[in-house]
Coordinates of C-alpha atoms in Angstrom, one line a residue:
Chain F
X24 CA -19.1 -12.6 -10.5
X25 CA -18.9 -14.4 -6.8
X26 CA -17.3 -12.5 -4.0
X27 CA -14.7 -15.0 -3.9
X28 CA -13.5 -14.7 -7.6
X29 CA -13.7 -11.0 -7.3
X30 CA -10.9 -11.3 -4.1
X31 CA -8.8 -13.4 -6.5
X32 CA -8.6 -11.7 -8.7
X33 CA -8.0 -8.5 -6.5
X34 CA -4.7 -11.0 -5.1
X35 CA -4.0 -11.3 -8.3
X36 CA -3.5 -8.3 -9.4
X37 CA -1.9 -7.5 -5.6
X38 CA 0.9 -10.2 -6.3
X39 CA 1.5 -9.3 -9.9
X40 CA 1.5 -5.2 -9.0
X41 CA 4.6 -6.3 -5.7
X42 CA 6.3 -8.1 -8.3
X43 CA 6.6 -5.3 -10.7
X44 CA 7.5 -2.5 -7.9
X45 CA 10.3 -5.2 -6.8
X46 CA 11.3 -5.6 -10.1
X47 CA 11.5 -1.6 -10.3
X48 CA 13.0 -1.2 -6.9
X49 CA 15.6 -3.9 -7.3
X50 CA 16.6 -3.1 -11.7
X51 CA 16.3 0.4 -11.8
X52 CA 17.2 2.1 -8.4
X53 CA 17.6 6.3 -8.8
X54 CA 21.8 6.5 -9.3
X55 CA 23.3 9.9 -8.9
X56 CA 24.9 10.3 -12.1
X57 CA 28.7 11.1 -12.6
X58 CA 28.6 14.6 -12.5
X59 CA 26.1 16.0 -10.0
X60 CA 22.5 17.4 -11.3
X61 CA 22.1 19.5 -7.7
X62 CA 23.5 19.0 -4.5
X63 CA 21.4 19.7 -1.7
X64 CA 23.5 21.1 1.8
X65 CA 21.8 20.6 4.5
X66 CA 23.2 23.1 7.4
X67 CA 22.5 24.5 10.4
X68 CA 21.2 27.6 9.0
X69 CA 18.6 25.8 6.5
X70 CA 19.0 23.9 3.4
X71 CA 20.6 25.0 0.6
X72 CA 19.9 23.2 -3.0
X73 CA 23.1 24.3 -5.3
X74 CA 22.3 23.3 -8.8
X75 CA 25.4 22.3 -10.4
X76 CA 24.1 21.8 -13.8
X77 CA 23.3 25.4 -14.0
X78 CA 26.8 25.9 -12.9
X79 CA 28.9 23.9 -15.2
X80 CA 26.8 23.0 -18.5
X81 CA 25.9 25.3 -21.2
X82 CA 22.3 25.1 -19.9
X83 CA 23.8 27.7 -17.3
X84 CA 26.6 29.3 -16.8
X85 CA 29.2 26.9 -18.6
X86 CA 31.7 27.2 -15.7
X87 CA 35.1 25.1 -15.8
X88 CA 35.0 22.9 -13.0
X89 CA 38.8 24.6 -12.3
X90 CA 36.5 27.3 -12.2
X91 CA 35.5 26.5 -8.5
X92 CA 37.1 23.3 -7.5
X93 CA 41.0 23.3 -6.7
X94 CA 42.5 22.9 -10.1
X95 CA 44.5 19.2 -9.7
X96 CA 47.1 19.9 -12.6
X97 CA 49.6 17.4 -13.1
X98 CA 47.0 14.6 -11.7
X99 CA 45.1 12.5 -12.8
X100 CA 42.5 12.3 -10.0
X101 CA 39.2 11.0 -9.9
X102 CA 36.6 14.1 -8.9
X103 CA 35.8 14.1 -5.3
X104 CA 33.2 15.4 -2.9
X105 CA 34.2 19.1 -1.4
X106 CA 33.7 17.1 1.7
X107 CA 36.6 14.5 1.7
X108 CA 38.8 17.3 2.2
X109 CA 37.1 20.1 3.9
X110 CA 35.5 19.3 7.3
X111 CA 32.8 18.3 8.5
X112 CA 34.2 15.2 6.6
X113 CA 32.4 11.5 6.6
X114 CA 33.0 9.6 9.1
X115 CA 35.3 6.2 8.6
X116 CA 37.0 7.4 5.8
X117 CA 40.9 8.1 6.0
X118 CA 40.7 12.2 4.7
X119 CA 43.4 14.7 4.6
X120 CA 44.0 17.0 7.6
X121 CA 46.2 19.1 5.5
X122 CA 46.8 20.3 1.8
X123 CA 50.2 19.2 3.1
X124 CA 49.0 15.3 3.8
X125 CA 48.9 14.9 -0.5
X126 CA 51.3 18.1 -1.6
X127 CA 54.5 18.1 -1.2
X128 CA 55.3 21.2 -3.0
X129 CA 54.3 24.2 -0.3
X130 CA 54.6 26.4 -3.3
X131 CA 51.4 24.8 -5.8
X132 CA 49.1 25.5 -2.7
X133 CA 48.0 28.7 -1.2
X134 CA 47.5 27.8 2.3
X135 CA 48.2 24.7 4.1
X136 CA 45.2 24.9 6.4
X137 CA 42.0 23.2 5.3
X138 CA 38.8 25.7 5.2
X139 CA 35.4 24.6 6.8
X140 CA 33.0 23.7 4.2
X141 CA 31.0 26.4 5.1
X142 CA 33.8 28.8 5.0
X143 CA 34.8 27.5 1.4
X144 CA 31.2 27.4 -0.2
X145 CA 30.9 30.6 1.5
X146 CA 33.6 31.8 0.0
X147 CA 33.1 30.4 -3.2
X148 CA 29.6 31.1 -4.2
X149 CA 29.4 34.7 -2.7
X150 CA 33.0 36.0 -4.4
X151 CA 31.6 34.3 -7.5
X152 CA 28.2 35.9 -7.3
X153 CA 29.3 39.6 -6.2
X154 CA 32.7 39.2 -9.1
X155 CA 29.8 39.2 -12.1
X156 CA 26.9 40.9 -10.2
X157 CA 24.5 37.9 -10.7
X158 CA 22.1 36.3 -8.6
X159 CA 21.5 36.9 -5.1
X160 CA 23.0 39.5 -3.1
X161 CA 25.1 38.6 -0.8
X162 CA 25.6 40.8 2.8
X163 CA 24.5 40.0 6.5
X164 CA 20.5 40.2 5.9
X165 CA 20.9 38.6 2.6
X166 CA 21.2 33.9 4.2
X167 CA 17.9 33.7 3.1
X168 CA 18.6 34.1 -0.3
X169 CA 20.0 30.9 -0.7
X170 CA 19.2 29.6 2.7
X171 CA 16.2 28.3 3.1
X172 CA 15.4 29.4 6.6
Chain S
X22 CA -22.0 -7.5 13.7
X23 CA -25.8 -7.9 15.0
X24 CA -25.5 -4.2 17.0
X25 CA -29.3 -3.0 16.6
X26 CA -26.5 0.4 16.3
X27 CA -26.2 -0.4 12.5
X28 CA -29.6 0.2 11.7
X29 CA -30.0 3.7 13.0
X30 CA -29.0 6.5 10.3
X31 CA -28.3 10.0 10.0
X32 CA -31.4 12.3 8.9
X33 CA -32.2 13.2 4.9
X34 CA -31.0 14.1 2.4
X35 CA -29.4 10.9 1.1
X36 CA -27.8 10.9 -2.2
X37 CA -28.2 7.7 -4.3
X38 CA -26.7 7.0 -7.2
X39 CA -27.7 3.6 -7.9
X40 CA -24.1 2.0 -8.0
X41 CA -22.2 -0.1 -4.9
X42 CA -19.2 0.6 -2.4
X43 CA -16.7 -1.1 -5.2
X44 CA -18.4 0.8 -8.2
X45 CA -17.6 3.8 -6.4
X46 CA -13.9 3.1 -5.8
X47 CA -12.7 1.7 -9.1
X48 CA -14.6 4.1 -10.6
X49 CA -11.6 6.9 -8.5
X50 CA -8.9 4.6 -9.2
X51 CA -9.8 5.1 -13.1
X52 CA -10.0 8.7 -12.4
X53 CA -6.5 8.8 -10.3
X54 CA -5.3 6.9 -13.2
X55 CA -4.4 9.8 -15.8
X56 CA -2.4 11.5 -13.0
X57 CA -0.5 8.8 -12.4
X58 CA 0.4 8.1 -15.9
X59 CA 2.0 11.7 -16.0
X60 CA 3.9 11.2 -13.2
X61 CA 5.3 8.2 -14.6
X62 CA 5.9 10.2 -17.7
X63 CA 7.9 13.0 -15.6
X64 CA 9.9 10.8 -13.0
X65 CA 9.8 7.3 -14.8
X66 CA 10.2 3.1 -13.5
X67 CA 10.9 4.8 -10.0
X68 CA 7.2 6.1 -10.1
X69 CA 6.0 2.5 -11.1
X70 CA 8.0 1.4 -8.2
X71 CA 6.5 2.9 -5.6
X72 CA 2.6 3.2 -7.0
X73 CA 2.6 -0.9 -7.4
X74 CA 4.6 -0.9 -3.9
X75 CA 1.4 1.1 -2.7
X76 CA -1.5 -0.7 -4.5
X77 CA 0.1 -4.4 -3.4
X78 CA 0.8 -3.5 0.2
X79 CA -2.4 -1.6 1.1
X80 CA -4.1 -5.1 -0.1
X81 CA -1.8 -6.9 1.5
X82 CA -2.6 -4.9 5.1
X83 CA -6.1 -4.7 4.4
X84 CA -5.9 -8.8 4.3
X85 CA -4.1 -9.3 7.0
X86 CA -5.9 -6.9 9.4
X87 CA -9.2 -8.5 8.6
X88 CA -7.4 -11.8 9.2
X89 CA -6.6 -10.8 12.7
X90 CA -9.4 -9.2 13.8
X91 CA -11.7 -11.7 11.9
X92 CA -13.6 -9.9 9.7
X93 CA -15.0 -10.6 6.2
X94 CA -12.1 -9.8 3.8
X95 CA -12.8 -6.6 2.4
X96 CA -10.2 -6.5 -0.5
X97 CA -12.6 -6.8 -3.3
X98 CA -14.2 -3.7 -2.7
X99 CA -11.2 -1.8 -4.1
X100 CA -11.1 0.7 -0.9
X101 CA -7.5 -1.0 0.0
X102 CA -5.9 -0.2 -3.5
X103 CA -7.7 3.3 -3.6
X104 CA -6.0 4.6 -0.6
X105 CA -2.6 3.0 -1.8
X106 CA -3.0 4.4 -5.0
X107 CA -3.5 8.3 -3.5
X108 CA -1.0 7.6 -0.7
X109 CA 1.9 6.2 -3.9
X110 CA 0.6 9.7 -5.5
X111 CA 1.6 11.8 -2.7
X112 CA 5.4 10.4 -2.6
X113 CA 8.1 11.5 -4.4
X114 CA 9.7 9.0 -7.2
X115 CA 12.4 8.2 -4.8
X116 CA 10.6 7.0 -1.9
X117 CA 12.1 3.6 -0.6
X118 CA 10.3 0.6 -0.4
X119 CA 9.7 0.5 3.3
X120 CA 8.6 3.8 3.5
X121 CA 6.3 3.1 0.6
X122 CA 5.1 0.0 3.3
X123 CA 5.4 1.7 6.3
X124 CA 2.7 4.2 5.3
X125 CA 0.3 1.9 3.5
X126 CA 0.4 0.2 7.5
X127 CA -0.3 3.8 8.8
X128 CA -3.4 4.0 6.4
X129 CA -4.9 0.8 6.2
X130 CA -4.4 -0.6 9.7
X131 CA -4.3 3.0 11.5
X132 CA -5.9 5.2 9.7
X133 CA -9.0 3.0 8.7
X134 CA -9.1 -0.5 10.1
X135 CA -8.9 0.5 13.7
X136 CA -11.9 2.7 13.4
X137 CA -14.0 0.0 12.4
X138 CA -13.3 -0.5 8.7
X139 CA -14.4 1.2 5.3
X140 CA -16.5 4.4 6.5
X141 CA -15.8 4.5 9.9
X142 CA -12.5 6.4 9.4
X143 CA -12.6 9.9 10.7
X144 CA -10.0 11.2 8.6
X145 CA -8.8 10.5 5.2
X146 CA -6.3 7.5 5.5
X147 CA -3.6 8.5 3.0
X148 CA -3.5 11.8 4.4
X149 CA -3.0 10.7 8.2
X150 CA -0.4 8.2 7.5
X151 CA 1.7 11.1 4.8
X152 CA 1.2 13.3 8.0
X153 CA 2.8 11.0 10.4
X154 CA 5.6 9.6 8.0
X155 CA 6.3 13.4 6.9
X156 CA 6.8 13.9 10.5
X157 CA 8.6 10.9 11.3
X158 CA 11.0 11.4 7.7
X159 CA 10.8 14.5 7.0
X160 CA 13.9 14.1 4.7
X161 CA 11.9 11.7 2.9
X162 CA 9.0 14.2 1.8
X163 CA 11.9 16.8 0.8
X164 CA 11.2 17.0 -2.7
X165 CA 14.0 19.1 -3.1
X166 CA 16.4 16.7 -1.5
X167 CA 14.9 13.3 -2.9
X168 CA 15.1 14.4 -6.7
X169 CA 18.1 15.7 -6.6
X170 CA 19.3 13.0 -9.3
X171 CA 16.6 13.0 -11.7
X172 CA 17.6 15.4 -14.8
X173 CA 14.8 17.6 -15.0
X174 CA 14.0 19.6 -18.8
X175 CA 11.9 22.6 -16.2
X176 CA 12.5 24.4 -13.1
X177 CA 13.9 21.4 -10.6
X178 CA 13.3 23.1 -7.4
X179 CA 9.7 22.6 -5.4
X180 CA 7.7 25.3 -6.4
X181 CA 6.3 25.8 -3.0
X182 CA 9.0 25.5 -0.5
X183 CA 10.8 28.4 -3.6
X184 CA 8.3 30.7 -3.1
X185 CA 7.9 30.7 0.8
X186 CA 11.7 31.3 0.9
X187 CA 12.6 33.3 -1.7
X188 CA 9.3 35.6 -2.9
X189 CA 7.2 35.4 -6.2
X190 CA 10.7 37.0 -8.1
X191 CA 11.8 33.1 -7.2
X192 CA 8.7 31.4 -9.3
X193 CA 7.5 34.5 -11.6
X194 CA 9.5 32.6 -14.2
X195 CA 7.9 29.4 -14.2
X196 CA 4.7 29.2 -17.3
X197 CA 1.4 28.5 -15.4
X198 CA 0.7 26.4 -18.2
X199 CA 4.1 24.0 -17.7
X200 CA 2.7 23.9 -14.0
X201 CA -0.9 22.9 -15.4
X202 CA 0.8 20.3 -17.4
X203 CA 2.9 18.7 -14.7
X204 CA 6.1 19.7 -15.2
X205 CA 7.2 20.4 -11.9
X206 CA 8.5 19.3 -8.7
X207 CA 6.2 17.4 -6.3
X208 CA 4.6 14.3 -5.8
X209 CA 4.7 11.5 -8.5
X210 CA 0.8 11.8 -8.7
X211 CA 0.0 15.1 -7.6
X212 CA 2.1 17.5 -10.1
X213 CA -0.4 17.0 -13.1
X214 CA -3.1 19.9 -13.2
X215 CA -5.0 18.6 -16.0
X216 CA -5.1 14.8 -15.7
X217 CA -6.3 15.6 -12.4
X218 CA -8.8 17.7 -13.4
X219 CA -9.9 15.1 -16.0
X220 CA -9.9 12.6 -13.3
X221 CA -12.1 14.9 -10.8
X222 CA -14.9 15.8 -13.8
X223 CA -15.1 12.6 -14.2
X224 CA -15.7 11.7 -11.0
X225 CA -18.5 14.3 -10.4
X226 CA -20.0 13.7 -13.7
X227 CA -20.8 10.0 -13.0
X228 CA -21.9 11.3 -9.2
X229 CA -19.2 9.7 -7.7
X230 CA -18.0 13.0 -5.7
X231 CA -20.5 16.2 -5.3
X232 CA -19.1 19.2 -7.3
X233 CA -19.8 21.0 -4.0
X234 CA -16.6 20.1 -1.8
X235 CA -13.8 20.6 -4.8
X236 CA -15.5 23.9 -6.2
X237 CA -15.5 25.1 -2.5
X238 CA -12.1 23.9 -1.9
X239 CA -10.6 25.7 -5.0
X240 CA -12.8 28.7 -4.6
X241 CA -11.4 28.8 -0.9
X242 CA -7.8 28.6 -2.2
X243 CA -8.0 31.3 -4.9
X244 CA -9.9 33.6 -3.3
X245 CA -7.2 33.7 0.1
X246 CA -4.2 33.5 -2.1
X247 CA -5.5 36.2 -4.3
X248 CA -6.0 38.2 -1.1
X249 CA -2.1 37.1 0.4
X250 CA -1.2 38.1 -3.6
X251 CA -2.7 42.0 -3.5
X252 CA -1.8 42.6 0.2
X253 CA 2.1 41.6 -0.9
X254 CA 2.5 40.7 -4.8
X255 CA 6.7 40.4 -3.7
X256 CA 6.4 38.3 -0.9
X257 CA 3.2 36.3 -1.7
X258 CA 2.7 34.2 -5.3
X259 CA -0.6 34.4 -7.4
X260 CA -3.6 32.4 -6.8
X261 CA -2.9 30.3 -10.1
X262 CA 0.4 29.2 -8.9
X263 CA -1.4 28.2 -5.7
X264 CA -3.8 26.1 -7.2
X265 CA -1.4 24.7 -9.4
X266 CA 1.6 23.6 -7.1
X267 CA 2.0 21.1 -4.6
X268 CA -1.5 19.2 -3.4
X269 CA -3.8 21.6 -4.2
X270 CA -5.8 20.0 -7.2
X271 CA -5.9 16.6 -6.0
X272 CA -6.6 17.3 -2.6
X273 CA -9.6 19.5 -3.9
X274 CA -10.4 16.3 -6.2
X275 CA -9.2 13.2 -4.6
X276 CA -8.4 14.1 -0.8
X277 CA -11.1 16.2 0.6
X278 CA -14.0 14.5 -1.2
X279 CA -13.0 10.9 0.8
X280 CA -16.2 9.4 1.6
X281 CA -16.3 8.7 5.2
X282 CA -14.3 11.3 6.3
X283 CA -16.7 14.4 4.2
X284 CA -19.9 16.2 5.2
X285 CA -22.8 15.0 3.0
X286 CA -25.5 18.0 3.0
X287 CA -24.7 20.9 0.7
X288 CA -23.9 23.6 2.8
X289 CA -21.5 21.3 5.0
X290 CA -20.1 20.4 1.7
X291 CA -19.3 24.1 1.0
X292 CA -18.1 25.2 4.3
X293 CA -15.8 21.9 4.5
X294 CA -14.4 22.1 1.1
X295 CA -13.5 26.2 1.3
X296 CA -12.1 26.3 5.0
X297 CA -9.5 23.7 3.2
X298 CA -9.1 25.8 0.8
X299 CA -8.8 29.1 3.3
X300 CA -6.1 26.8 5.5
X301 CA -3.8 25.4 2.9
X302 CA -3.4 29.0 1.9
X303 CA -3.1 30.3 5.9
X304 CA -0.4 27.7 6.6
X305 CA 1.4 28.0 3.3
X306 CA 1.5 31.7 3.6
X307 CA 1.3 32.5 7.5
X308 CA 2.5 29.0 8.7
X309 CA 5.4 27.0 9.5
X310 CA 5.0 24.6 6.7
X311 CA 5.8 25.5 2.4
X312 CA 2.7 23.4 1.8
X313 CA -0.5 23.1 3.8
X314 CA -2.7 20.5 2.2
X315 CA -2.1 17.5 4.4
X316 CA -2.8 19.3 7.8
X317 CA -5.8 21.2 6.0
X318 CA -7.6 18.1 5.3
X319 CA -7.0 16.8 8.2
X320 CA -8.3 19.9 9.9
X321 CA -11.4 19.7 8.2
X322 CA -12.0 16.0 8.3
X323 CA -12.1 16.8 12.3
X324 CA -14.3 18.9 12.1
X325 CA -16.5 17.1 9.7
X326 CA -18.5 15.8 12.3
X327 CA -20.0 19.0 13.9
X328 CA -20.3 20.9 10.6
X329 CA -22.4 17.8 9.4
X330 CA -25.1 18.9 11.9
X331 CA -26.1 22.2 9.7
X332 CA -28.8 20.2 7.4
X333 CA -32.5 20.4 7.0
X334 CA -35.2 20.6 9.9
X335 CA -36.1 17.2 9.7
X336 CA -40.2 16.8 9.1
X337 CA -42.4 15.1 11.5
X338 CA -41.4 13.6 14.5
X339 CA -37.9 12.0 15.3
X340 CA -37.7 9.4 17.6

């Protein structure tokens, strides 16, 4: 085989190989799915990969999403992000200030003001954690048990 | 080209085994090739995606930087698609195209072309240019935060960056045989303990890599993780999981043993390949970083050089 074949055949290959990874890259792109697999949080004390699956399929722990997200009754809404609500919030997109921006009635909310995220997850995950005694402990030395520092 | 420079060699031993420069590399794109093919089991078309990104821009580079600096095209010798190939294999599935691009530039036209070409590189090209992009992104080489989507059927956390943060309890869970298999978090190419083994016994069955820098290299590993593991069983995992997670196997196969950037007498070989295996463990353990590989290698490519110098009184006179 001549040197010069042997490089066409190497292009070849070359433009058949780009058209296949464009082909991947442009017909099969990696969607997140409906419901969330994990979230990862990236915050100022580390990163901290929540898996949701685990959470709210019968692989895990079969949770209700009323189970940790506000409980819409009365509504049909379409699930949102924690994050269109509870600040830090995206930027550009019109989000409530206040439980009070969407509810009218004072009495279906327990308090007007909107929580930090970090306040909320905080909230969340370590009143759910210490309520059945599972997974890791929560207390002042214990961030880097789901923080990773 | 006509430097009298290119006829004066390094002393004895040589090690011939009666096949070329191109031989040599298609021969360790075959071998890659098992690994790959698991990875494209575990993380799907996105794994295509980015190894055919890889393959076709590395030659695509390659070309064009022998076009500018008017050299004799060097694509056919397979050197360009081998270090696209083990760059695509250190990436997670999700890596976007132009990072996929971007770091095939870093390799071929950094990492190897401005050196001088095809053995003239001082370190291993896939490794420099993951090194600088991890640095540059680091999102990007968050395996944690890049397969987030992907519906995983084991463990879908990176075992590495889990047991640096949390302790052994964290990975105790995980069957060292699911992590010899592949199924794990990591790098499309690089989860796969047996299809890289396959691919490295291959390799140093038809000569193609000397048995002495990956036995060295995984010797180096076990033995300092085994040492981390009895000094602190809860804060340190076993020596298995080390060798099993993250780089380790195919930087002891495919990444160390680079050509140009490697020690060629046997005791350089064996000091090279287990102070990779000692430093992966120090940084992964001691260091800053959940997995050390990349800046091990790179370590000991640098110091390739003057370890190179420990080989056999040469006989007779030297001029």
């Amino acid at each position: 085989m001549t040197s010069k074949k042997h490089r066409m055949i190497v292009y070849g290959v070359a433009l058949q190989l780009l058209l296949v990874a464009i082909v991947c890259y442009a017909a099969f792109p990696v969607k997140p799915p409906e419901e969330p697999l994990r979230l990862m949080y990236q915050t100022n004390a580390g990163k901290v990969l929540f898996d949701h699956q685990m959470h709210a399929t019968t692989k895990g722990y079969a949770l209700a999403c009323a189970d940790c997200h506000h409980p819409h009754y009365d509504a049909e809404l379409e699930p949102m992000s924690c994050s269109m609500c509870h600040p830090p919030r995206p930027e550009g997109i019109k989000t409530p200030e206040s439980c009070l921006d969407c509810h009218d009635d004072i009495s279906e909310i327990e308090n007007t003001e909107i929580m930090k995220r970090s306040d909320a997850f905080h909230s969340q995950c370590i009143g759910c954690h210490d309520q059945y005694g599972q997974g890791p402990p929560s207390g002042p030395e214990g961030c880097g048990q789901c923080h990773v520092l | 080209m006509n430097s009298p420079n290119k006829l004066i060699v390094s002393h004895a031993p040589f090690w011939h085994i009666g096949s070329g420069v191109p031989e040599r590399n298609y021969n360790i794109l075959v071998a890659a090739l098992p690994a790959v093919l698991m990875g494209v089991v575990f993380f799907g078309i996105p794994a295509i995606g980015v190894i055919c990104m890889a393959v076709s821009s590395a030659i695509v580079w390659e070309m064009l930087s022998n076009l500018i600096a008017k050299r004799t095209d060097t694509v056919a010798d397979g050197h360009a698609a081998l270090i696209g190939l083990i760059f695509g294999m250190l990436l997670p599935a999700t890596a976007p195209w132009w990072l996929v691009i971007t770091g095939t530039f870093m390799a071929i036209v950094i990492g190897k072309q401005i050196f001088g070409g095809i053995g003239a590189n001082p370190f291993n090209p896939a490794v420099l240019s993951f090194a600088i992009l991890s640095i540059a992104w680091r999102n990007y080489f968050d395996f944690d935060a890049q397969l987030v989507n992907f519906n995983l059927e084991y463990p879908a956390f990176y075992p590495l960056v889990a047991a640096k943060a949390f302790g052994t309890a964290a990975v105790d869970s995980i069957p060292l045989m699911d992590l010899f298999i592949g199924k794990e978090v990591g790098g499309l190419g690089s989860t796969s303990g047996v299809a890289l083994m396959i691919g490295g016994i291959y390799l140093i069955a038809r000569g193609f890599v000397r048995w002495e820098i990956p036995v060295a290299f995984i010797a180096g590993l076990l033995i300092t993780a085994g040492l981390f593991h009895l000094a602190d069983p809860g804060k340190y995992a076993g020596a298995l999981f080390h060798l099993l997670t993250g780089y380790s196997l195919i930087a002891a196969f495919f990444l160390a043993t680079e050509d140009s950037s490697s020690p060629v007498n046997t005791v350089p070989m064996l000091i090279y390949g287990a102070v990779g295996g000692v430093m992966t463990m120090l940084i992964r353990n001691i260091g800053a970083y959940p997995e050390g590989v990349i800046y091990a290698v790179l370590l000991i490519n640098l110091m390739n050089p003057l370890i190179d110098k420990i080989r056999p009184k040469a006989i007779g006179k030297v001029a």
